[in-house]
Short mmCIF file of C-alpha atoms in Angstrom, two decimals:
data_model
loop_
_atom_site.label_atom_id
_atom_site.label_comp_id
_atom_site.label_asym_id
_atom_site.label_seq_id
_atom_site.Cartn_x
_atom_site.Cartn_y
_atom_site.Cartn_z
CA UNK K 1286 -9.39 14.14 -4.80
CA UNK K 1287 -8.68 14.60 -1.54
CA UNK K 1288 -5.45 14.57 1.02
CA UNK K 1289 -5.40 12.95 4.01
CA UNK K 1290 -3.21 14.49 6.52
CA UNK K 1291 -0.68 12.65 9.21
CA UNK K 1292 1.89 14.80 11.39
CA UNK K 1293 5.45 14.23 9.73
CA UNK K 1294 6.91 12.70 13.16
CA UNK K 1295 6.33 11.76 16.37
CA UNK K 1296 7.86 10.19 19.56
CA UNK K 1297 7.43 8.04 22.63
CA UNK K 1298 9.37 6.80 25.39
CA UNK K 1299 9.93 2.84 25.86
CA UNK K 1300 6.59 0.84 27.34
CA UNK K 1301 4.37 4.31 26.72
CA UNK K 1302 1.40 5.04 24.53
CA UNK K 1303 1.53 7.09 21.60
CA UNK K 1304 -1.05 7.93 19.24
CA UNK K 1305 -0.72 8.82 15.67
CA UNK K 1306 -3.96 10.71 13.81
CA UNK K 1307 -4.97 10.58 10.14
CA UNK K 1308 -7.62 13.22 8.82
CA UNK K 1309 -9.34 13.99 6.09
CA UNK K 1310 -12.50 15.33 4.98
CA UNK K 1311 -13.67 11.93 3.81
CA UNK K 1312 -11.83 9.76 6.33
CA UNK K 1313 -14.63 7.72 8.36
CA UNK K 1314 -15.93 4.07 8.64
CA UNK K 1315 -15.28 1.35 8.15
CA UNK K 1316 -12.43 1.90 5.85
CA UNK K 1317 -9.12 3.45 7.03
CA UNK K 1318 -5.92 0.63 7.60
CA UNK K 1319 -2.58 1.93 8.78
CA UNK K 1320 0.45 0.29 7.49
CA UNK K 1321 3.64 -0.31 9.00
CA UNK K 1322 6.74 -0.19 7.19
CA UNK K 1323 10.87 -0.47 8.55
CA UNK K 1324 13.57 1.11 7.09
CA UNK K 1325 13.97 -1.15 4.05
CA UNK K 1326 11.16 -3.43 4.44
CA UNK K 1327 7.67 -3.70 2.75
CA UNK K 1328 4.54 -2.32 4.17
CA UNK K 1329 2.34 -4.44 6.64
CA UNK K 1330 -1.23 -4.14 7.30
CA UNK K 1331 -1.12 -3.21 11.00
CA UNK K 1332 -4.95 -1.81 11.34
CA UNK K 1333 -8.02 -2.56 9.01
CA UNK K 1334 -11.96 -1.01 8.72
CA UNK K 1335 -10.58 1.59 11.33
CA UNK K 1336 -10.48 -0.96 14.45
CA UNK K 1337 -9.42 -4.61 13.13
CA UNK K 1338 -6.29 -6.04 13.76
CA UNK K 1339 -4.91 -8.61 11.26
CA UNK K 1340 -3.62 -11.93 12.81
CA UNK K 1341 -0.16 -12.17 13.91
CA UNK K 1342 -0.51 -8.20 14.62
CA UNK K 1343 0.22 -7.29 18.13
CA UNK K 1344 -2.91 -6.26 20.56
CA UNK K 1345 -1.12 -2.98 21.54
CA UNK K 1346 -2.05 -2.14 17.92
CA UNK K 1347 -5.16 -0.28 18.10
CA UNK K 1348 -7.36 2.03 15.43
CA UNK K 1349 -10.02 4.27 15.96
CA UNK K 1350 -12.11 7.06 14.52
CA UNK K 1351 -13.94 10.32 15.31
CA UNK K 1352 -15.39 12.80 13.33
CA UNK K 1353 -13.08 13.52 10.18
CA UNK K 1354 -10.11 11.90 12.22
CA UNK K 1355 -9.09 8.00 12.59
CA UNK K 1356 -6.26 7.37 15.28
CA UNK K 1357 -3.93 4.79 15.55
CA UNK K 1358 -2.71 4.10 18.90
CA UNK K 1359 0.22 2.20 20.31
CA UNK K 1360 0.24 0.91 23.96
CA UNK K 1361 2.94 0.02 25.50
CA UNK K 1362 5.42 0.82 22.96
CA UNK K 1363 8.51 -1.65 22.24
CA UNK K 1364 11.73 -0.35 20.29
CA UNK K 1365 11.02 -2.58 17.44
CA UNK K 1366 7.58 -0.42 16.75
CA UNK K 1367 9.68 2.51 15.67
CA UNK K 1368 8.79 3.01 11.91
CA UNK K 1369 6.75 4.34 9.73
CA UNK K 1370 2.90 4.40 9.94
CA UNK K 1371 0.99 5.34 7.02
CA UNK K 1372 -3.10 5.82 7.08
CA UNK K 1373 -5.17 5.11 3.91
CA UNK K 1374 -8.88 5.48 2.66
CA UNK K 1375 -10.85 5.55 -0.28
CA UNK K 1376 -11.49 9.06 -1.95
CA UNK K 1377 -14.20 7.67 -4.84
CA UNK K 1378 -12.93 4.67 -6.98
CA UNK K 1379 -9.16 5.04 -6.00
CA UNK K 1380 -6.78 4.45 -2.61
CA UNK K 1381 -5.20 7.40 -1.26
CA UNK K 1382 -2.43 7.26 1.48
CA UNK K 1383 -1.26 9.79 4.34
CA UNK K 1384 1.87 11.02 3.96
CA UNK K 1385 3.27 9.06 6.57
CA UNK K 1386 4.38 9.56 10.33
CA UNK K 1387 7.74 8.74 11.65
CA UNK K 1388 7.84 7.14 15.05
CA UNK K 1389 10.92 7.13 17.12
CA UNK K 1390 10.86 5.47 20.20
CA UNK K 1391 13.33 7.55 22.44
CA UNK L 1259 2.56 -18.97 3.23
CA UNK L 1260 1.39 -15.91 0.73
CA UNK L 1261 4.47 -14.88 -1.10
CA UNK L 1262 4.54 -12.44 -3.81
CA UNK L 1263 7.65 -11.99 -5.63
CA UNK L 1264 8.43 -8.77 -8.08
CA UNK L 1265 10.55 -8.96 -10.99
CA UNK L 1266 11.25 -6.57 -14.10
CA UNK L 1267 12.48 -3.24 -12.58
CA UNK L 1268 15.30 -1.72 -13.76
CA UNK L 1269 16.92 1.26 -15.43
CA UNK L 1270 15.08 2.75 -18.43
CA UNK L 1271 14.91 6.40 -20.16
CA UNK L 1272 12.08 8.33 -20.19
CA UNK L 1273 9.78 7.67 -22.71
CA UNK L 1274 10.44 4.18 -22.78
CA UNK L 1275 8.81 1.53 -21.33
CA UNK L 1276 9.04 -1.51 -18.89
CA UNK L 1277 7.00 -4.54 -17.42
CA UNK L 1278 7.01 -5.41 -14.23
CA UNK L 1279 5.82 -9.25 -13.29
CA UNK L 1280 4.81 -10.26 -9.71
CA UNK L 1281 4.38 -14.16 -9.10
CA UNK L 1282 1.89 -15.46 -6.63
CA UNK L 1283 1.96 -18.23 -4.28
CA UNK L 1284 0.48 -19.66 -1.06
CA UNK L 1285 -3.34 -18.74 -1.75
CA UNK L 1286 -5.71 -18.64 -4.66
CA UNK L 1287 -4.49 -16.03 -6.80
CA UNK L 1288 -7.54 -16.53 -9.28
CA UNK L 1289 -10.27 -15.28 -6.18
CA UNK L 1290 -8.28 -12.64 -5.68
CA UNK L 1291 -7.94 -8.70 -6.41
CA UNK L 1292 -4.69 -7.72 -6.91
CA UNK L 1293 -3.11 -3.94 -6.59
CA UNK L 1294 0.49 -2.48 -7.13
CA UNK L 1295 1.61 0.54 -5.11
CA UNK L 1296 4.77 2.26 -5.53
CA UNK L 1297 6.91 4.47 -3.32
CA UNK L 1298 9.46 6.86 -4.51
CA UNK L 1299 12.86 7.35 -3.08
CA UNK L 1300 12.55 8.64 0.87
CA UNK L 1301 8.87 9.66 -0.19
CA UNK L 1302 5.36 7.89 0.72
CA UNK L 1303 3.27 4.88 -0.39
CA UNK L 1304 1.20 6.32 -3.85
CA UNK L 1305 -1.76 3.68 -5.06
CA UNK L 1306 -1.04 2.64 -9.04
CA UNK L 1307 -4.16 0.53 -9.60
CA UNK L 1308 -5.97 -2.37 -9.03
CA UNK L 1309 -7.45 -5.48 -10.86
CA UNK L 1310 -10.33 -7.56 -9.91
CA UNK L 1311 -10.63 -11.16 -10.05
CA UNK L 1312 -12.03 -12.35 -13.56
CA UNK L 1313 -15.02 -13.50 -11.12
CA UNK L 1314 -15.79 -10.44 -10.61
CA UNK L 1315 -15.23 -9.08 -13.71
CA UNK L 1316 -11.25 -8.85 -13.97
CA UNK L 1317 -11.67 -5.27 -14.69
CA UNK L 1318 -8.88 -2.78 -14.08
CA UNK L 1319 -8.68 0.83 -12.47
CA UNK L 1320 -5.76 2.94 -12.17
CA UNK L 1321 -4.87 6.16 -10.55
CA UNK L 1322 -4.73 9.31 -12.61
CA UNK L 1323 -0.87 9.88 -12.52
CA UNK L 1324 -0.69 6.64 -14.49
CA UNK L 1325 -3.86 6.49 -16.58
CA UNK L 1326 -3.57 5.56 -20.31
CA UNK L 1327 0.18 4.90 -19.65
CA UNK L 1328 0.33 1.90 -17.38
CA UNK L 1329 -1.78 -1.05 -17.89
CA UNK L 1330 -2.48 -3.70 -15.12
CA UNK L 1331 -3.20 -7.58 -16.40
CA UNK L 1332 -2.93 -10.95 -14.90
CA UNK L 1333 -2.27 -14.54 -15.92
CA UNK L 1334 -4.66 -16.68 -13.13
CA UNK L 1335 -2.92 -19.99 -14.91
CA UNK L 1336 0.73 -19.03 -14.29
CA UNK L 1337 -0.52 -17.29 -11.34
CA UNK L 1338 1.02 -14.05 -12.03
CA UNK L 1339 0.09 -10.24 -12.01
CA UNK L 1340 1.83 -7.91 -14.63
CA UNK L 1341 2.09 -3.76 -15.00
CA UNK L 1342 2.54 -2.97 -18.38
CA UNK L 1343 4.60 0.62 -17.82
CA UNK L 1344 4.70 2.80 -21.06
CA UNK L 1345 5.77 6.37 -22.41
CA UNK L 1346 7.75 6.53 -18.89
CA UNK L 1347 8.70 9.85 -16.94
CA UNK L 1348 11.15 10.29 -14.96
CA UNK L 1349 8.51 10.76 -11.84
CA UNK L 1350 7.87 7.25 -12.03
CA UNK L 1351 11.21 6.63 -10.49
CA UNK L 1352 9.98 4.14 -7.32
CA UNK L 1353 9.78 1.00 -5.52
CA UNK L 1354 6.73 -1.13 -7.21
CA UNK L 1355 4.76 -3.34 -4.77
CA UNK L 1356 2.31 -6.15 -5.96
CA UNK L 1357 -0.12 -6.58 -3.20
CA UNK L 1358 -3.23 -8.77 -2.49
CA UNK L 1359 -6.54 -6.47 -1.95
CA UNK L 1360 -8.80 -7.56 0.14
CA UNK L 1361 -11.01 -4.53 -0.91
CA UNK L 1362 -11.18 -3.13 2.56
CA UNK L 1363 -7.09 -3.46 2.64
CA UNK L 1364 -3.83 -3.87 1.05
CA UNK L 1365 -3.33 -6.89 2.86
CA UNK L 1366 0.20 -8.92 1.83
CA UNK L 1367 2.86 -6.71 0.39
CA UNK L 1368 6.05 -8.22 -2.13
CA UNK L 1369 9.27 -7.04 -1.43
CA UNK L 1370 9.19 -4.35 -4.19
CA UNK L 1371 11.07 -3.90 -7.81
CA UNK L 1372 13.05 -1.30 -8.53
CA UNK L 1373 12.27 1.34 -11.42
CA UNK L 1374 14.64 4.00 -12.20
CA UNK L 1375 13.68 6.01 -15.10
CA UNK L 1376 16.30 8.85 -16.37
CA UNK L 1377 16.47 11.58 -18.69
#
């Protein structure tokens, strides 16, 4: 198996962009979503196949991937995005996750 | 609306065993693959397995942590997805999610059962 690797935390001021990077030596198209999940709350699919957005999913959600490294980037960032984001891929036949980055809008 | 709904967690001693139940509504349940993910306390999302639908074969995978303990089935009449959990460790202590799978996705979370397992 294989990890895939997520800073622990990260920050961003009201209405700015922030991106949040997932890698792993087998992370690449077309199959890395991002969850979003609230204190308390389920997951939500935020980001699908790197780049797709889900309906009802804002457009400043955005995904993207280079190399060994898929980024998920938030423009324009609103209090209510603060949460946290969690990458995922396939390693083989089974789902592995990133551990998970805490965003705090400041 | 796609609602999943989780019932069955609760308190149990290791070694024992529990079954969780998630009940589907709002889609086709029978076209669909199914997976349950758990979280532990404060910790991240871990995969626990998946089951296709019996279209496609209805077979089951699961991830090693779990494998010849927990046992994923489904019930496309009473629309409902089950995890068998047995010979249970205390590392198993989580939040269980049923999810839809979309294969490319975990697409619509439930809101998550409770499993506390003590020594």
């Amino acid at each position: 198996s294989y990890d895939l690797t997520q800073p622990p935390s990260v920050s961003v001021s009201p209405g700015q962009t922030v991106t949040i990077n997932c890698s792993g030596d087998k992370v690449g198209a077309p199959d890395v979503s991002w969850y979003q999940q609230k204190p308390g709350q389920s997951p939500i699919l935020v980001i699908y196949q790197d780049d797709k957005r889900p309906s009802g999913i804002p457009e400043r959600f955005s995904g993207s991937y280079s190399g060994n490294t898929a980024t998920l980037t938030i423009s324009g960032t609103q209090q209510l995005d603060e949460a946290d984001y969690f990458c995922q891929a396939w390693d083989s036949r089974s789902v592995i996750f990133g551990g998970g980055t805490k965003l705090t809008v400041l | 609306e796609v609602q999943l709904v989780e019932s069955g967690g609760g308190w149990v001693k290791s070694g024992g065993s529990l079954r969780l139940s998630c009940a589907a509504s709002g889609f086709t349940f029978a076209n669909a693959w199914m997976t349950w993910v758990r979280q532990a306390p404060g910790k991240g999302l871990e995969w626990v397995g998946r089951i296709k639908s019996e279209f496609d074969g209805g077979t089951t995978i699961n991830a090693a942590p779990v494998r010849g303990r927990f046992a994923i089935s489904r019930d496309d009449s009473k629309k409902m997805l089950y995890l068998q959990m047995n010979s249970l460790r205390t590392e198993d202590t989580a939040v269980y999610y049923c999810v839809t799978d979309v294969k490319v996705a975990m697409d619509v979370w439930g809101q998550g059962t409770t499993v506390t397992v003590s020594s």
